[in-house]
Amino acid sequence: MEENLDIITIGESLIELSAHSSLKSSTCFDKYYGGDTLVTAIAALRSGSRVGYITKVGNDSFGEYLLDAWQSEGLDASRVKLSNEPNGIYFVGNNENKREYGYYRQKTAAGTLCVDDIDFDYIKRAKLIYATGFAQTLSLSVREVVSEVFKFAKENDILTAYDPNCQKSCTNKDEALENFELIREYTDIMFIETGDGENMFETTSANMLITKLADLAIKTVIVKDKYKGVFIYENNDTINIPPLEYDMIDATGASNAFNGAFLSRFLNGETACGAGKYADALCLLQMQNMGAVKSIPFREKVEEYCEKIYG
């Protein structure tokens, strides 16, 4: 019998090639992998959760690399399918201490994922399903997958979590709201950055965003404000975790990693405040190194750091 899972995430995997110098001058790149929901999955996994991932990867050497890497990591990729489309790639460079990116992710394998690829008995094995608005933009078929899986989860008493992650370069306000509306009634936990709040709801106020989303019957709301910290709403109460000063080398994927760390602790019975502090500590450690996934620390190190900064 297959083992039950804490979290299943749905989305896109990308090959990550990172350099410590600018993309113009770099001649050597470190290979790893990334993608918003994949970062969330690995952060939850390294925090102690059992995690599964649903996507499609290109049937090539990069695809083999991804599957081997996930197996070594302990990520359940048993429902990952192969596609004849290529894997997406992105580059990360450091140009005078500023991050620069180059993305090559048009018509990739992940966008071919469709409802026929989904094993709904596999979905039943999870405590929680996680997806993003960014994943919904991959293709119409992936958008349908997210909607159908969230609906199925709701019908089977499985928790759901969602982050619109509506990057303005890929999603305008109307598209972001349309994607959100497709899964709104099935969503239990929602993460949102104030930048996305401005794009979708024309406000950067954490209190206004919490009020708006709570009125839509979302039970737990986490608002991330880089100036004021993290606001967590649950059980008609809101707490604030103020921001801390930190040294940052690379913030790629930090917000997505926060989500995975929070969900891992929250599902394990931690209070919302405790889960938020742990997730914040994980992000602070992650940003001190290069790469979206390879820089994610493991639970023991995060717990030690969390105790140090929060007591």
Coordinates of C-alpha atoms in Angstrom, one line a residue:
M1 CA 0.0 0.0 0.0
E2 CA 1.3 3.4 -0.9
E3 CA 2.1 5.8 1.9
N4 CA -0.2 8.7 2.6
L5 CA 1.1 12.2 1.9
D6 CA 0.9 15.5 3.8
I7 CA 1.0 17.8 0.8
I8 CA 0.7 17.5 -3.0
T9 CA 1.7 20.4 -5.1
I10 CA 0.8 21.0 -8.8
G11 CA 2.8 23.1 -11.2
E12 CA 5.9 23.6 -13.3
S13 CA 9.5 22.4 -12.8
L14 CA 12.3 24.4 -14.4
I15 CA 16.0 23.8 -14.8
E16 CA 17.8 26.5 -12.9
L17 CA 21.2 27.7 -14.0
S18 CA 22.7 30.2 -11.6
A19 CA 25.9 32.3 -11.5
H20 CA 27.6 34.6 -9.0
S21 CA 28.3 37.2 -11.7
S22 CA 26.3 38.9 -14.4
L23 CA 24.7 36.8 -17.1
K24 CA 26.7 38.8 -19.6
S25 CA 30.1 37.9 -18.1
S26 CA 29.4 34.5 -16.6
T27 CA 31.1 31.5 -18.3
C28 CA 30.1 28.9 -15.6
F29 CA 26.7 28.1 -14.2
D30 CA 25.5 25.9 -11.4
K31 CA 22.7 23.5 -12.4
Y32 CA 19.7 22.9 -10.1
Y33 CA 16.0 23.2 -10.4
G34 CA 13.2 25.6 -9.5
G35 CA 9.6 26.6 -10.2
D36 CA 7.2 28.2 -7.7
T37 CA 5.2 25.2 -6.6
L38 CA 8.3 23.0 -6.7
V39 CA 10.1 25.4 -4.3
T40 CA 7.1 25.1 -2.0
A41 CA 7.2 21.3 -2.2
I42 CA 10.9 21.1 -1.3
A43 CA 10.6 23.6 1.5
A44 CA 7.8 21.5 3.0
L45 CA 9.8 18.3 2.4
R46 CA 12.9 19.6 4.1
S47 CA 10.7 20.8 7.0
G48 CA 9.7 17.2 7.7
S49 CA 6.6 16.7 5.5
R50 CA 5.8 13.9 3.1
V51 CA 5.3 15.6 -0.2
G52 CA 4.1 14.6 -3.7
Y53 CA 4.5 16.6 -6.9
I54 CA 2.3 16.6 -10.0
T55 CA 3.7 17.9 -13.3
K56 CA 5.0 16.8 -16.7
V57 CA 8.7 16.9 -17.6
G58 CA 10.4 16.7 -20.9
N59 CA 11.5 13.3 -22.1
D60 CA 15.2 14.3 -22.4
S61 CA 18.4 14.4 -20.3
F62 CA 17.1 17.3 -18.2
G63 CA 14.0 15.3 -17.5
E64 CA 16.1 12.4 -16.3
Y65 CA 18.1 14.8 -14.1
L66 CA 14.9 16.1 -12.5
L67 CA 13.4 12.7 -11.8
D68 CA 16.7 11.5 -10.3
A69 CA 17.1 14.6 -8.2
W70 CA 13.6 14.3 -6.8
Q71 CA 14.1 10.7 -6.0
S72 CA 17.3 11.5 -4.1
E73 CA 15.5 14.3 -2.3
G74 CA 12.6 12.1 -1.2
L75 CA 9.9 13.9 -3.2
D76 CA 7.2 11.6 -4.4
A77 CA 7.2 12.0 -8.2
S78 CA 5.4 8.8 -8.9
R79 CA 2.6 10.6 -10.8
V80 CA 4.9 12.8 -12.8
K81 CA 4.3 12.2 -16.5
L82 CA 6.7 12.6 -19.5
S83 CA 6.1 14.9 -22.5
N84 CA 7.8 15.3 -25.8
E85 CA 7.9 19.1 -25.2
P86 CA 11.1 20.6 -23.7
N87 CA 11.8 21.4 -20.1
G88 CA 11.7 25.1 -19.2
I89 CA 15.0 26.8 -18.2
Y90 CA 15.8 30.0 -16.3
F91 CA 19.1 31.7 -15.6
V92 CA 19.9 33.7 -12.5
G93 CA 22.8 36.1 -12.4
N94 CA 24.3 38.8 -10.1
N95 CA 24.8 42.1 -11.7
E96 CA 26.3 44.6 -9.3
N97 CA 24.5 42.9 -6.4
K98 CA 21.2 43.0 -8.3
R99 CA 19.4 39.8 -9.4
E100 CA 18.9 39.4 -13.1
Y101 CA 16.9 36.7 -14.7
G102 CA 16.4 35.1 -18.1
Y103 CA 13.5 32.8 -18.7
Y104 CA 12.9 30.3 -21.5
R105 CA 9.6 28.6 -20.8
Q106 CA 7.3 28.8 -23.8
K107 CA 5.5 25.7 -24.9
T108 CA 7.2 23.5 -22.3
A109 CA 6.4 20.1 -20.9
A110 CA 4.6 21.3 -17.8
G111 CA 2.0 23.1 -19.9
T112 CA 0.8 19.9 -21.5
L113 CA -0.5 18.6 -18.1
C114 CA -4.2 17.8 -18.5
V115 CA -7.0 16.3 -16.4
D116 CA -6.6 12.9 -18.0
D117 CA -3.1 12.9 -16.4
I118 CA -4.5 13.1 -12.9
D119 CA -4.9 10.0 -10.7
F120 CA -7.6 11.2 -8.3
D121 CA -7.0 8.2 -6.0
Y122 CA -3.6 9.7 -5.5
I123 CA -5.1 13.1 -4.6
K124 CA -7.1 11.3 -1.8
R125 CA -3.8 10.3 -0.2
A126 CA -3.0 13.9 0.7
K127 CA -4.0 16.1 3.7
L128 CA -3.6 19.2 1.5
I129 CA -3.4 20.3 -2.1
Y130 CA -1.4 23.4 -3.1
A131 CA -1.3 25.3 -6.4
T132 CA -0.7 28.9 -7.6
G133 CA -2.2 31.3 -10.0
F134 CA 1.1 31.2 -11.8
A135 CA 0.6 27.5 -12.5
Q136 CA -2.8 28.3 -13.9
T137 CA -1.2 30.6 -16.5
L138 CA 0.8 27.7 -18.0
S139 CA -2.0 26.6 -20.3
L140 CA -5.8 26.2 -20.4
S141 CA -5.4 22.5 -19.6
V142 CA -3.3 23.2 -16.5
R143 CA -5.8 25.8 -15.4
E144 CA -8.5 23.1 -15.7
V145 CA -6.4 20.7 -13.7
V146 CA -6.1 23.1 -10.8
S147 CA -9.8 23.8 -10.8
E148 CA -10.8 20.1 -11.0
V149 CA -8.3 19.0 -8.3
F150 CA -9.4 21.8 -5.9
K151 CA -13.0 20.9 -6.4
F152 CA -12.3 17.2 -5.9
A153 CA -10.3 18.0 -2.7
K154 CA -13.2 20.1 -1.3
E155 CA -15.7 17.3 -2.0
N156 CA -13.4 14.8 -0.2
D157 CA -12.6 16.9 2.9
I158 CA -9.0 17.6 1.7
L159 CA -7.6 21.0 2.6
T160 CA -6.4 23.3 -0.2
A161 CA -3.9 26.2 -0.2
Y162 CA -3.4 28.8 -2.9
D163 CA -1.1 31.7 -3.8
P164 CA -2.1 33.8 -6.7
N165 CA 1.6 34.6 -7.5
C166 CA 0.3 36.8 -10.3
Q167 CA 3.5 38.1 -11.7
K168 CA 2.6 41.2 -13.8
S169 CA 4.8 40.1 -16.7
C170 CA 2.5 37.0 -17.1
T171 CA -0.8 38.0 -15.7
N172 CA -3.0 41.1 -15.8
K173 CA -5.6 42.0 -13.2
D174 CA -8.5 40.4 -15.0
E175 CA -6.7 37.2 -15.7
A176 CA -5.5 37.0 -12.1
L177 CA -9.0 37.5 -10.7
E178 CA -10.5 35.0 -13.2
N179 CA -8.0 32.4 -12.1
F180 CA -8.7 33.1 -8.5
E181 CA -12.5 32.9 -9.1
L182 CA -12.1 29.4 -10.5
I183 CA -10.8 28.0 -7.2
R184 CA -12.1 30.6 -4.6
E185 CA -14.9 28.5 -3.2
Y186 CA -12.6 25.5 -2.8
T187 CA -9.8 27.4 -1.0
D188 CA -9.1 27.0 2.7
I189 CA -5.7 28.7 3.0
M190 CA -4.5 31.7 0.9
F191 CA -1.1 33.3 0.8
I192 CA -0.8 36.7 -0.9
E193 CA 1.9 39.3 -1.2
T194 CA 0.8 42.9 -1.0
G195 CA 2.1 43.4 -4.6
D196 CA -0.4 40.8 -5.7
G197 CA -3.1 42.5 -3.5
E198 CA -2.5 45.7 -5.4
N199 CA -2.7 44.0 -8.7
M200 CA -5.9 42.0 -7.9
F201 CA -7.8 44.1 -5.3
E202 CA -6.2 47.5 -5.7
T203 CA -4.9 47.7 -2.1
T204 CA -1.6 46.9 -0.3
S205 CA -3.3 47.1 3.1
A206 CA -2.9 43.8 4.9
N207 CA -6.0 44.5 7.0
M208 CA -8.1 45.2 3.9
L209 CA -6.9 42.1 2.1
I210 CA -7.7 40.0 5.1
T211 CA -11.1 41.5 5.4
K212 CA -11.8 40.9 1.7
L213 CA -10.6 37.3 1.6
A214 CA -12.2 36.4 5.0
D215 CA -15.5 37.8 3.6
L216 CA -15.1 35.3 0.8
A217 CA -15.0 32.5 3.4
I218 CA -11.3 31.7 3.2
K219 CA -10.5 30.4 6.7
T220 CA -6.8 31.2 6.9
V221 CA -5.1 34.2 5.2
I222 CA -1.4 35.0 5.2
V223 CA -0.4 38.4 3.8
K224 CA 3.3 39.1 3.2
D225 CA 4.4 42.7 3.3
K226 CA 8.1 43.3 2.9
Y227 CA 7.9 46.5 4.9
K228 CA 5.6 45.4 7.7
G229 CA 6.1 41.7 8.0
V230 CA 3.7 38.8 7.8
F231 CA 0.1 39.1 8.8
I232 CA -1.8 35.8 9.6
Y233 CA -5.5 35.6 10.0
E234 CA -7.2 32.6 11.5
N235 CA -10.2 32.0 13.7
N236 CA -11.3 35.7 13.5
D237 CA -7.9 36.8 14.9
T238 CA -4.9 38.5 13.2
I239 CA -1.3 38.3 14.3
N240 CA 1.7 40.2 12.9
I241 CA 5.2 38.9 12.7
P242 CA 7.4 42.0 12.2
P243 CA 10.2 42.0 9.6
L244 CA 13.8 41.4 10.7
E245 CA 17.0 42.8 9.3
Y246 CA 18.9 40.2 7.3
D247 CA 21.7 39.8 4.8
M248 CA 20.4 38.8 1.4
I249 CA 22.4 37.2 -1.4
D250 CA 19.5 35.8 -3.5
A251 CA 15.7 36.0 -2.8
T252 CA 14.7 33.8 -5.7
G253 CA 11.8 31.6 -4.5
A254 CA 11.8 32.9 -0.9
S255 CA 8.1 33.6 -0.8
N256 CA 7.3 30.2 -2.3
A257 CA 9.6 28.6 0.3
F258 CA 7.8 30.4 3.1
N259 CA 4.5 28.8 1.9
G260 CA 5.9 25.3 2.1
A261 CA 7.6 25.8 5.5
F262 CA 4.4 27.3 6.9
L263 CA 2.2 24.5 5.6
S264 CA 4.5 21.8 6.9
R265 CA 4.4 23.2 10.4
F266 CA 0.7 24.1 10.3
L267 CA -0.3 20.6 9.2
N268 CA 1.9 19.2 11.9
G269 CA -0.2 20.9 14.6
E270 CA 1.9 24.1 15.1
T271 CA 0.0 27.3 15.8
A272 CA -0.3 29.8 13.0
C273 CA 2.1 32.1 14.8
G274 CA 4.6 29.4 15.4
A275 CA 4.4 28.2 11.8
G276 CA 4.8 31.7 10.5
K277 CA 7.9 32.3 12.6
Y278 CA 9.4 29.0 11.5
A279 CA 8.7 29.9 7.8
D280 CA 10.2 33.3 8.3
A281 CA 13.4 31.8 9.7
L282 CA 13.7 29.4 6.8
C283 CA 13.4 32.2 4.3
L284 CA 16.0 34.3 6.1
L285 CA 18.4 31.4 5.9
Q286 CA 17.5 30.6 2.3
M287 CA 18.2 34.2 1.1
Q288 CA 21.8 34.0 2.4
N289 CA 22.7 31.6 -0.5
M290 CA 22.2 31.3 -4.2
G291 CA 19.4 29.4 -5.9
A292 CA 15.7 28.9 -5.3
V293 CA 15.8 25.3 -4.1
K294 CA 19.4 24.3 -3.3
S295 CA 19.6 27.1 -0.7
I296 CA 16.5 25.8 1.3
P297 CA 17.8 24.7 4.7
F298 CA 16.6 21.6 6.6
R299 CA 14.4 21.5 9.6
E300 CA 17.1 21.1 12.3
K301 CA 19.0 24.2 11.1
V302 CA 15.8 26.2 10.8
E303 CA 14.6 25.3 14.3
E304 CA 17.9 26.3 15.8
Y305 CA 17.8 29.6 13.9
C306 CA 14.2 30.2 14.8
E307 CA 15.0 29.7 18.5
K308 CA 17.9 32.2 18.2
I309 CA 15.9 35.0 16.6
Y310 CA 12.4 34.5 18.2
G311 CA 13.3 32.7 21.5

